[in-house]
XYZ file of C-alpha atoms in Angstrom:
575
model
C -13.350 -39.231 93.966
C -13.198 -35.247 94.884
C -10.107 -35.249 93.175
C -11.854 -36.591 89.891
C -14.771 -34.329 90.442
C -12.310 -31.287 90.483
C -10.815 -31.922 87.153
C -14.357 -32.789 85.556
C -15.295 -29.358 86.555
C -12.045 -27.733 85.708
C -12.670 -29.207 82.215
C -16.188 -27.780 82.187
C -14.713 -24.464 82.891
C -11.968 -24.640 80.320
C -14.826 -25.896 77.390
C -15.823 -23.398 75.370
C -18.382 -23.994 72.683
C -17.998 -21.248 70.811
C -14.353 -21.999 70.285
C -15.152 -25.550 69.434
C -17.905 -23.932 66.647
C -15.378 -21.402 65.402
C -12.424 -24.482 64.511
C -15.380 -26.849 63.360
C -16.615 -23.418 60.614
C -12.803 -23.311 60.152
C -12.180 -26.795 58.971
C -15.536 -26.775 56.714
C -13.837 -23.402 55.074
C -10.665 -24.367 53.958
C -12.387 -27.674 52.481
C -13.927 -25.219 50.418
C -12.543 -24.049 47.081
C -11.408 -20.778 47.388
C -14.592 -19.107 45.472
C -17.283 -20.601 47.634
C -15.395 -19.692 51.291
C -16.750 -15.996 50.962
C -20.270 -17.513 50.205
C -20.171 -19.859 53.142
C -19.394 -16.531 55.539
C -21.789 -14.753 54.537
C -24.181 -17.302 55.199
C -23.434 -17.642 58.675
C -25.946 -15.361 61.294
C -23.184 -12.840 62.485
C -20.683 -12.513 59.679
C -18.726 -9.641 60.845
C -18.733 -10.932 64.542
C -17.675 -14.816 62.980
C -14.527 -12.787 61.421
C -13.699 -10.518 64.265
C -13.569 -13.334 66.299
C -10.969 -15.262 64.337
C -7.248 -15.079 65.654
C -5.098 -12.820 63.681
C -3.300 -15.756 62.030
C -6.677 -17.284 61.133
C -7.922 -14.338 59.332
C -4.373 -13.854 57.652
C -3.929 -17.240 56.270
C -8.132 -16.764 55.305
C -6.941 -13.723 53.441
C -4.250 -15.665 51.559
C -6.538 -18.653 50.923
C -9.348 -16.451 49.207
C -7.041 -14.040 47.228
C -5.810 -10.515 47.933
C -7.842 -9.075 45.031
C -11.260 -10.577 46.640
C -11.130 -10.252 50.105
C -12.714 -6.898 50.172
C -15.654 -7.820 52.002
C -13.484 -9.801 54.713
C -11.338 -6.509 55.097
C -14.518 -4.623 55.222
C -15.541 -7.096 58.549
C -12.239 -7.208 60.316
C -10.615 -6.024 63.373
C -7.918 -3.320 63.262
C -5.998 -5.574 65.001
C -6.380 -8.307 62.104
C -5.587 -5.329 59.566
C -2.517 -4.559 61.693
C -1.644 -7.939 61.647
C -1.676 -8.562 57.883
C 0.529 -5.328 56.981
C 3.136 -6.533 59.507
C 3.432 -9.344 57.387
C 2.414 -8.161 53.850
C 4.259 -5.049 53.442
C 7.681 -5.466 54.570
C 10.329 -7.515 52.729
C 13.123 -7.978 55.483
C 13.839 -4.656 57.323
C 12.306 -2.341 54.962
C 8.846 -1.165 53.855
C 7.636 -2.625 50.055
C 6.262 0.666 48.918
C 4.220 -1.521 46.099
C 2.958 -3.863 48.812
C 2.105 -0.945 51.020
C 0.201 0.947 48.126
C -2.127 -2.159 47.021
C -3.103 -2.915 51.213
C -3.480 0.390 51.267
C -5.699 0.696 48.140
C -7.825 -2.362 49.165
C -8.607 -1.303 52.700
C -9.680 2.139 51.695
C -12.015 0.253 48.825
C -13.542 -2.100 51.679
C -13.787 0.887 54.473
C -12.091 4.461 53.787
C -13.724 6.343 57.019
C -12.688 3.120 58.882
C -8.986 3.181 57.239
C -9.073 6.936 58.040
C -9.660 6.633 61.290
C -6.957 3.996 61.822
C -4.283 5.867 60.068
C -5.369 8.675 62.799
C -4.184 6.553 65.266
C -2.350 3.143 65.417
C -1.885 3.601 61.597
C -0.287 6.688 62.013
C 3.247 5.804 61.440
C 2.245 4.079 57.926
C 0.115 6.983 56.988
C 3.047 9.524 57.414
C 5.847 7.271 55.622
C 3.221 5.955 52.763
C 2.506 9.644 52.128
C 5.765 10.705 52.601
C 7.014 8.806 49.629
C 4.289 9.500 47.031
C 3.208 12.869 47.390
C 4.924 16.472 47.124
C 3.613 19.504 49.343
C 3.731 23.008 48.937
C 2.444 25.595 51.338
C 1.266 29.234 49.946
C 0.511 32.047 51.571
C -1.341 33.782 48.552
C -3.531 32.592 45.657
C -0.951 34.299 43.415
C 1.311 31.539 44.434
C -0.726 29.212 44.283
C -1.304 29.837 40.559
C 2.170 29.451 40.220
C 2.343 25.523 41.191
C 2.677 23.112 38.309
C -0.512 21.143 37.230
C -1.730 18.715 39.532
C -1.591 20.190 42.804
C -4.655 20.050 44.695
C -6.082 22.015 48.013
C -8.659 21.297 50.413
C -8.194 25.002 52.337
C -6.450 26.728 50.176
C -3.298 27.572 51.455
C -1.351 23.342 51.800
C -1.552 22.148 47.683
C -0.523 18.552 47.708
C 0.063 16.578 44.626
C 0.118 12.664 44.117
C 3.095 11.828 42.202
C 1.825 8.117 41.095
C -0.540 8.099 39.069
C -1.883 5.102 39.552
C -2.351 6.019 43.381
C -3.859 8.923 42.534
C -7.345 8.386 43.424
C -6.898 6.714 46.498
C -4.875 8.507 48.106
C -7.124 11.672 47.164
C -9.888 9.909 48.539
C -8.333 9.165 52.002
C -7.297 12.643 52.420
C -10.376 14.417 51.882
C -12.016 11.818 53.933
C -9.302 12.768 56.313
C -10.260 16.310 56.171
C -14.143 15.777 56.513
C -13.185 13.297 59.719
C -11.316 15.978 61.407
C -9.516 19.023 59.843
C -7.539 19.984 62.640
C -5.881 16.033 62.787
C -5.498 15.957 59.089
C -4.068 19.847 59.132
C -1.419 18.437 61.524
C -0.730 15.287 59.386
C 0.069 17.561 56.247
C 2.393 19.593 58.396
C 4.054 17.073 59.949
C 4.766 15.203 56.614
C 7.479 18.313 55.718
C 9.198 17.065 58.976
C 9.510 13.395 58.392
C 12.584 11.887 58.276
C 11.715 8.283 56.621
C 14.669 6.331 56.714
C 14.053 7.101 60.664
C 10.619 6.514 61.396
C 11.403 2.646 58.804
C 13.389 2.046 61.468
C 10.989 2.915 64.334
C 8.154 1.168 62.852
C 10.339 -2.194 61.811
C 11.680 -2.048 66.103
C 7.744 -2.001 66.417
C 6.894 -4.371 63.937
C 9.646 -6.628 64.622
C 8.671 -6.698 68.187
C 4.418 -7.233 67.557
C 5.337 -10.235 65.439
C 7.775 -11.977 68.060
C 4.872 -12.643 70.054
C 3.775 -14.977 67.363
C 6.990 -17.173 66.645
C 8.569 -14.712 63.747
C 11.525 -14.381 65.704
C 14.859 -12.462 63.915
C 16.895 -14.470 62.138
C 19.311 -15.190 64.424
C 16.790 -16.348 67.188
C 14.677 -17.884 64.610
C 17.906 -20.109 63.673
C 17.462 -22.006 67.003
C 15.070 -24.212 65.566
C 17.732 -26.281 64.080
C 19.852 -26.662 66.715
C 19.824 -30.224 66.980
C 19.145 -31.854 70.380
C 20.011 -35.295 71.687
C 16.859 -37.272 72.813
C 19.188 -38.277 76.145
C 18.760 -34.657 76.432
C 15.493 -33.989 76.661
C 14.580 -31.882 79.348
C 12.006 -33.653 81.281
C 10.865 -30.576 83.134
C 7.077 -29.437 82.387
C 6.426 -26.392 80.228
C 4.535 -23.933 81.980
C 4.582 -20.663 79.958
C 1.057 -21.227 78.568
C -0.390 -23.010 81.062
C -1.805 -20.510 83.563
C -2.316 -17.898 80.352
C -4.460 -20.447 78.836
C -7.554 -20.920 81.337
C -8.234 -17.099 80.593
C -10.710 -17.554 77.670
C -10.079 -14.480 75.925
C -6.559 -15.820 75.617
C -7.280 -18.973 74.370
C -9.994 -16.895 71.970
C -6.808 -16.164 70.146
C -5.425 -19.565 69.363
C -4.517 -20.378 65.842
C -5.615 -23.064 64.204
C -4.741 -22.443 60.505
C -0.909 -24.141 60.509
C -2.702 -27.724 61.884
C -5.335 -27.673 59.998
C -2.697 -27.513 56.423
C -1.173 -30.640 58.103
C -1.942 -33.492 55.095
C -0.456 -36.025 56.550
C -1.220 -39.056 58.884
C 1.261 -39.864 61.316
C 1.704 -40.203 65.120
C 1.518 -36.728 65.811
C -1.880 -36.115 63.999
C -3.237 -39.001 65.633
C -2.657 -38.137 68.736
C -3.899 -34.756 68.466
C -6.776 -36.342 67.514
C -7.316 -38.621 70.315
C -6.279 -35.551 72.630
C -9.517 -34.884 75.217
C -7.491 -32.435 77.420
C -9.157 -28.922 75.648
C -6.151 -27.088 77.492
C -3.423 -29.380 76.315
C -4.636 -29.163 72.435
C -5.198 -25.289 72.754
C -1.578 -25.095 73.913
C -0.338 -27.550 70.962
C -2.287 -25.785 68.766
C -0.601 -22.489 70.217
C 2.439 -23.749 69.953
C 2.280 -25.378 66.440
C 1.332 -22.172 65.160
C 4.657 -20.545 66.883
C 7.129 -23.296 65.645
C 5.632 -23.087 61.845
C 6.056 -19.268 61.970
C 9.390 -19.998 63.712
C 10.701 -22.079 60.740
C 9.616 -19.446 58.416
C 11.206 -17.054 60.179
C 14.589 -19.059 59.879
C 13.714 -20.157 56.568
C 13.088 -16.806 55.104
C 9.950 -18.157 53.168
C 7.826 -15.957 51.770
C 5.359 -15.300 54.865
C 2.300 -13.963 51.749
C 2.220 -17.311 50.239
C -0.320 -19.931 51.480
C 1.735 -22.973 50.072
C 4.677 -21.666 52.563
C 2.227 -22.404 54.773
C 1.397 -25.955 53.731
C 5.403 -26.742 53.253
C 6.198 -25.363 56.731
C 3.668 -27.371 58.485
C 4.211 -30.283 56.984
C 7.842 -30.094 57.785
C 6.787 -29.250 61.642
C 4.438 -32.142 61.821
C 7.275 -34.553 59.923
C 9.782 -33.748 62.580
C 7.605 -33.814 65.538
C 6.152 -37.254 64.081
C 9.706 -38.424 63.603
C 10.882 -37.778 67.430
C 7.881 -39.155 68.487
C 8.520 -42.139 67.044
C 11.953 -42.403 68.200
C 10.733 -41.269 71.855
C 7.636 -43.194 72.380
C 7.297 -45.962 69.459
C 3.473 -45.905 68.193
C 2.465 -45.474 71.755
C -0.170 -42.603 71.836
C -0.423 -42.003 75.028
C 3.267 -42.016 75.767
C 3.322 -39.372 72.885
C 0.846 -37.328 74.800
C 2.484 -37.173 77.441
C 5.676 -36.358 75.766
C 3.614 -33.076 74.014
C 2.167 -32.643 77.564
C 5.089 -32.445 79.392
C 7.851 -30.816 75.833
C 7.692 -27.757 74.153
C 7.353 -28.834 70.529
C 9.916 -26.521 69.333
C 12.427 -29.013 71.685
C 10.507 -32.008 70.462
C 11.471 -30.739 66.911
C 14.921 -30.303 67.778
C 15.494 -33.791 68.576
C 13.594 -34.946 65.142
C 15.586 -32.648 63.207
C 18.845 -33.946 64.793
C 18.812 -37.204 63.899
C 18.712 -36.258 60.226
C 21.158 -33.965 60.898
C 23.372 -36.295 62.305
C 22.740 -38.592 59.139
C 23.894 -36.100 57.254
C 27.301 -35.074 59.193
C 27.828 -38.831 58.620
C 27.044 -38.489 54.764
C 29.523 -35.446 54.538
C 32.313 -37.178 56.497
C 32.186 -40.268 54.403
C 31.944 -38.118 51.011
C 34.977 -36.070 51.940
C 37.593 -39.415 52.041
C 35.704 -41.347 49.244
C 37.538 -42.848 46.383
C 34.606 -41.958 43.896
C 34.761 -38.270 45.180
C 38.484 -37.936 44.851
C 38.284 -39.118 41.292
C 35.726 -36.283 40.140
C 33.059 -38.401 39.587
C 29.185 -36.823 41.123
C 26.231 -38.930 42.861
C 25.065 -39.832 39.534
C 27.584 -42.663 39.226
C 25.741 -44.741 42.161
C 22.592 -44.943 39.753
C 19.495 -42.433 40.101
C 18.012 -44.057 43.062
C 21.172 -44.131 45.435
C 22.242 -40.418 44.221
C 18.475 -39.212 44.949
C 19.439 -40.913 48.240
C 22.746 -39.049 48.784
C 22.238 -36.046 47.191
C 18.847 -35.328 49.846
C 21.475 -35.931 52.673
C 23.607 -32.813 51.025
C 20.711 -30.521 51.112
C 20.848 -27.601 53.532
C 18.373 -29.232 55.184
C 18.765 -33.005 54.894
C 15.810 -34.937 53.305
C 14.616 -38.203 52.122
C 14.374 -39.125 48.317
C 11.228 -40.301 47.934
C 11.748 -40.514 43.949
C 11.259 -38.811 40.427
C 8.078 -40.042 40.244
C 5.951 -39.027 43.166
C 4.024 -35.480 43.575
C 6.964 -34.585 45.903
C 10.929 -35.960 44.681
C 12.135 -34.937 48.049
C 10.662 -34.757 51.734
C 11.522 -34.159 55.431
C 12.002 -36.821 57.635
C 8.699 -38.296 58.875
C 9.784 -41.790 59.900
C 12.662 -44.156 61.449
C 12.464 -46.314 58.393
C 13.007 -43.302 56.425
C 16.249 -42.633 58.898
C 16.755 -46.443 58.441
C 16.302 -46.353 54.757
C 19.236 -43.721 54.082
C 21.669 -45.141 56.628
C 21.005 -48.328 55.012
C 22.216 -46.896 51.310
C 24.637 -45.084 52.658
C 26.475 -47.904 54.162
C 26.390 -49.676 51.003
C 27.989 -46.790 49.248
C 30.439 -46.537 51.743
C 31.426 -50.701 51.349
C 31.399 -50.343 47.754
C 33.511 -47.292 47.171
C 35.837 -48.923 49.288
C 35.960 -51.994 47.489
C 36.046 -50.116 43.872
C 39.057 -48.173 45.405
C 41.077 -51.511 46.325
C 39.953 -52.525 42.313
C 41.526 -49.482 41.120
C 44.577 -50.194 42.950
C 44.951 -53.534 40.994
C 44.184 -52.041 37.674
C 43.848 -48.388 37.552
C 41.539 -46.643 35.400
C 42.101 -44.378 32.953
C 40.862 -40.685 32.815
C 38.532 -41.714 29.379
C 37.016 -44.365 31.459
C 36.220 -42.258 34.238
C 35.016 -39.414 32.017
C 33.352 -41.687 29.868
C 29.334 -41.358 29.956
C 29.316 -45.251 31.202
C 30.886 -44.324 34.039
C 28.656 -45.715 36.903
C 29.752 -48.006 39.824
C 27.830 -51.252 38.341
C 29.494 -51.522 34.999
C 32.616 -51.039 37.090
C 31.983 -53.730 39.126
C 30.624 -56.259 36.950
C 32.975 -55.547 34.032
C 36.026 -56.342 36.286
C 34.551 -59.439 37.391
C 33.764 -60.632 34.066
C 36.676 -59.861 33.078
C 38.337 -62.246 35.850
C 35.345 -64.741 34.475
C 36.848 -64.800 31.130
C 40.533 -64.378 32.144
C 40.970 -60.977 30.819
C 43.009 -58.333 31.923
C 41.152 -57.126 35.664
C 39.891 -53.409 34.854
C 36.574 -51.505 34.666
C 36.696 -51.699 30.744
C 33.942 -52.913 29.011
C 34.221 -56.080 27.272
C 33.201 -56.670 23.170
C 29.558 -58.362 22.217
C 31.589 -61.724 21.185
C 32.825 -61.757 25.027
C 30.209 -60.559 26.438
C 27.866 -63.614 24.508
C 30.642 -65.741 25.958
C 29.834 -64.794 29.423
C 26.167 -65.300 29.622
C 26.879 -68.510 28.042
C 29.051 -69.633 30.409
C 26.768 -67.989 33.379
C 23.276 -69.623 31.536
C 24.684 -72.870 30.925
C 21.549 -74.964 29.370
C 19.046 -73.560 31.105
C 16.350 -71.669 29.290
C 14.067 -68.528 30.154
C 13.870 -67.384 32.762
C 17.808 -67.602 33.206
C 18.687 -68.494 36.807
C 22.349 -68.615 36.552
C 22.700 -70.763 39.346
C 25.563 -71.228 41.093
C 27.176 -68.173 40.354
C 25.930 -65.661 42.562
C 28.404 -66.761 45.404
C 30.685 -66.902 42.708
C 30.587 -63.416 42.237
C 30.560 -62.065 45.899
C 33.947 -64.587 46.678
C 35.468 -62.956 43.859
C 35.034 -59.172 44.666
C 35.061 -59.968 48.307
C 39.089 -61.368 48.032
C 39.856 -57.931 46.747
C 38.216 -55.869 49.571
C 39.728 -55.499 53.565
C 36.557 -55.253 55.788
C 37.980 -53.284 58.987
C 35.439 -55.704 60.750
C 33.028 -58.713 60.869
C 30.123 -55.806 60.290
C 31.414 -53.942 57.207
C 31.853 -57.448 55.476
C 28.649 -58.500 56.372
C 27.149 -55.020 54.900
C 29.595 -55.879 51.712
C 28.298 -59.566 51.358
C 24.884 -58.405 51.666
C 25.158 -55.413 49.251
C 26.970 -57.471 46.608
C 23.863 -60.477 46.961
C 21.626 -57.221 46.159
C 22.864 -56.116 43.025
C 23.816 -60.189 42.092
C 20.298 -60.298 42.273
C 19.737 -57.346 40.318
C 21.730 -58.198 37.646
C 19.954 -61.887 37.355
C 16.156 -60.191 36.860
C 17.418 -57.606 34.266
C 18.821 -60.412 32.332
C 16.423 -62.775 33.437
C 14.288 -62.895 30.142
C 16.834 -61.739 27.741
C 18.334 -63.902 25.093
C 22.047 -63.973 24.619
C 21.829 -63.277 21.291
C 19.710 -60.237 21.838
C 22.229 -58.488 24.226
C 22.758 -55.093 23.143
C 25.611 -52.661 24.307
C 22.564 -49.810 24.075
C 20.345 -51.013 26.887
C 23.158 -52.831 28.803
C 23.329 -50.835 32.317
C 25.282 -53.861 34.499
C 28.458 -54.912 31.806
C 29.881 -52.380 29.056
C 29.605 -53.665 25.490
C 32.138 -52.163 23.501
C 32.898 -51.907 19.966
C 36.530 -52.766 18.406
C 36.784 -49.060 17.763
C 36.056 -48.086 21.513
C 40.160 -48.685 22.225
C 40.045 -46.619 25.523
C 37.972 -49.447 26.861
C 40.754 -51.966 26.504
């Protein structure tokens, strides 16, 4: 009972409401179309104090989600901090300062709050001040006015003696404006700036500020490249480590730590799968601050690795999803549809481990995929994924990706996923099975009858004709090859396969006639891989019989004919 009573008051102490206000104004906001979310903040009793409050990443992604070109007023309200934040990630492209980037951040934080700007760039903003500068302005110091009427047009002074001149003119203005702001602020700091600009080495102090930069970001899952890369090391579920993560446990009860908790990369999670529904069934509010902690760090992780373009709110919707697929997919594979087994898995795993594991069995499918493809008889002849037929290639052809996904097909909003599900897993290793038994039988067919280069070049080339034109041929006691046969045999065929019946044709009877026939060509290497073959050749028996199902014979045309080749006389390469 004491023991009970401890943890009820250990929750009370870990509750905060104004958190829980903050991600329930958060959600409403991003429901919001993008023109209305400024409205909707200004409407709130403490604007500035609602924005100042939000974790860096918040504001960032809030930034992204309202435009660059309108969030002057949320500039205007934010934290240094949040400004530092958003030129870490805004202005550099890999290790080196985007001097268009920096001039437009630059440009919009002086619009929203020049003294404020000013005083930053006095300070933590120093280092950008001196290399924007640096790079878009010449300096000359005189000693007389006589020199000074010397200096080509467009030098200006503020004390007669330093004449700088803006050399874009497009920047021209602002960066005018921030100096003599910098000179009302405090002449003797902005004297020293303009000194020490003659003594700035940039390619140096890039290189400073990217070792600072590099290291302020790490703290938030943008890891280098090479650490970042981690994330796809694949890990065994057997190898789980079952100890429990403690790195943000004791960090967490401090509120002003858990004040800083992201909760922009969950909230872009459209999805419903086990992991979103047991977040949402999660009670613990230390347990989902740390998932939402670390679901934050694994997304930025993945970019990271990825190199996606950080600026881009629909990186952010493509790298959560693919965090919350993964994590939903090892779930599944750990604990079933078992929600509190999942929780406890998230309680007791880092999710950038739990990812791992989902990510490795995909990766594993497709090691298998590139095994097989390397010793295939299709392969070897030239021939792409195509010739299995749109659907299988899709299939296939996701498994070759960098990343393996799953073909969800042509037609949906998205042709291609990441693994989300073990029928998904199940799905591929299914196809690619089949593939496997086939190409192995059409490589024992070729051995009795070898095709010629037309045929395989030909734009029929796909494995079905091949396979049902060599068995209709050994129907109508023709000469066994993957050559098509002509309308007048081809009418003889479905004669002989229709028999009397009438529409809908069943052609009964024939269907184990076809799988004996192929099958006494093929070598399973065991009881499975015929099993797989029977199966597979039942499938596209059945296939065959609902194409054809409704067609009469004398309507068969070589045009829309995808299972048997009709050729014409002239086609001689077919026979």
């Amino acid at each position: 009972m004491a023991k009970r009573q401890n943890a009820d008051l250990l929750q009370e102490q870990i509750y905060d409401p104004s958190q829980a206000n903050r991600l329930g104004l958060l959600r409403e906001l991003y429901s919001l179309p993008d023109n209305k979310i400024m409205d909707k903040i200004l409407e709130h009793e403490n604007p500035q104090r609602l924005i100042q409050e939000l974790p860096v990443q918040d504001f960032f992604w809030l930034v992204k989600k309202i435009g660059d070109d309108d969030c002057l007023l949320l500039l205007e309200m934010a934290t240094e901090e949040q400004w530092q934040y958003l030129l870490d990630l805004e202005i550099w492209r890999k290790d080196s300062v985007d001097k268009t980037q920096t001039a437009a951040w630059i440009k919009r934080l002086q619009l929203a709050d020049c003294k404020r700007l000013v005083r930053w760039l006095f300070s933590e903003g120093q280092d950008v001040a001196f290399l924007h500068f640096s790079r878009h302005m010449d300096m000359v110091t005189v000693s007389s006015k006589d020199e000074a009427y010397d200096l080509p047009e467009g030098f200006v002074t503020l004390d007669g003696f330093r004449h700088f001149r803006v050399l874009d003119s497009e920047q021209k203005e602002t960066l005018e404006e921030i100096l003599r702001e910098m000179a009302n602020q405090d002449f003797m700091k902005f004297d020293f700036f303009l000194k020490s600009l003659a003594q700035i080495i940039p390619a140096e102090m890039e290189e400073e500020m990217y070792r600072l930069r590099t290291s302020r970001i790490a703290e938030h899952g943008f890891l280098p490249f090479e650490e970042a890369i981690s994330v796809y090391a694949p890990l065994d579920a057997a190898k789980l480590d079952p100890g429990k993560p403690s790195e943000f446990q004791e960090a967490l009860l401090d509120h002003e730590i858990r004040a800083i908790v992201p909760a922009s990369p969950l909230h872009h999670v459209d999805t419903r799968n086990i992991l979103m529904e047991c977040a949402s069934t999660i009670t613990d509010p230390l347990l989902m601050d740390r998932f939402r902690l670390e679901f934050a760090g694994l997304c930025n992780q993945i970019l990271s690795a990825e190199g996606m373009p950080v600026h881009e709110i629909e990186s952010l919707r493509k790298v959560s999803l693919r965090a919350s697929r993964y994590l939903n997919l090892a779930l599944e594979r750990l604990c079933g549809r078992d929600l509190s087994s999942a929780e406890e898995v998230l309680r007791r795993h880092a999710l950038s481990t739990v990812f791992r594991v989902g990510f490795g069995m995909a990766l594993k499918l497709k090691w298998e995929a590139e095994r097989w493809l390397k010793a295939s008889w299709f392969y070897k002849q030239g021939l792409g994924p195509g010739f299995w037929g749109e659907h299988w290639a899709g299939m296939i052809e996701g498994l070759f990706f960098k990343r393996p996904q799953f073909y969800v097909g042509s037609e949906e909003k998205e042709e291609y996923k990441d693994f989300e599900w073990l029928s998904e897993i199940g799905v591929c290793l299914r196809v690619l099975r089949r593939l496997m038994v086939l190409d192995s039988l059409l490589q024992r067919l070729n051995e009795v009858s070898p095709a010629d280069e037309k045929t395989l070049r030909s734009a029929e080339a796909a494995f079905r004709p091949f396979l049902f034109n060599f068995w209709a041929r050994l129907l109508l006691k023709l000469q066994p090859s993957f050559s098509g046969i002509l309308l007048n045999q081809t009418k003889s065929l479905f004669h002989r396969l229709r028999g009397d019946d009438g529409p809908p044709f069943r052609m009964s009877g024939f269907k184990e006639r076809f799988i004996k026939d192929l099958m006494a060509y093929a070598a399973p290497s065991d009881s499975e891989t015929g099993i797989i073959l029977r199966e597979t050749l039942a499938f596209l028996w059945q296939e065959f019989r609902e194409e054809h199902e409704w067609i009469p014979t004398e309507e068969l045309d070589g045009r829309y004919s995808k299972f048997v080749t009709i050729t014409r006389s002239s086609d001689s390469f077919f026979h």
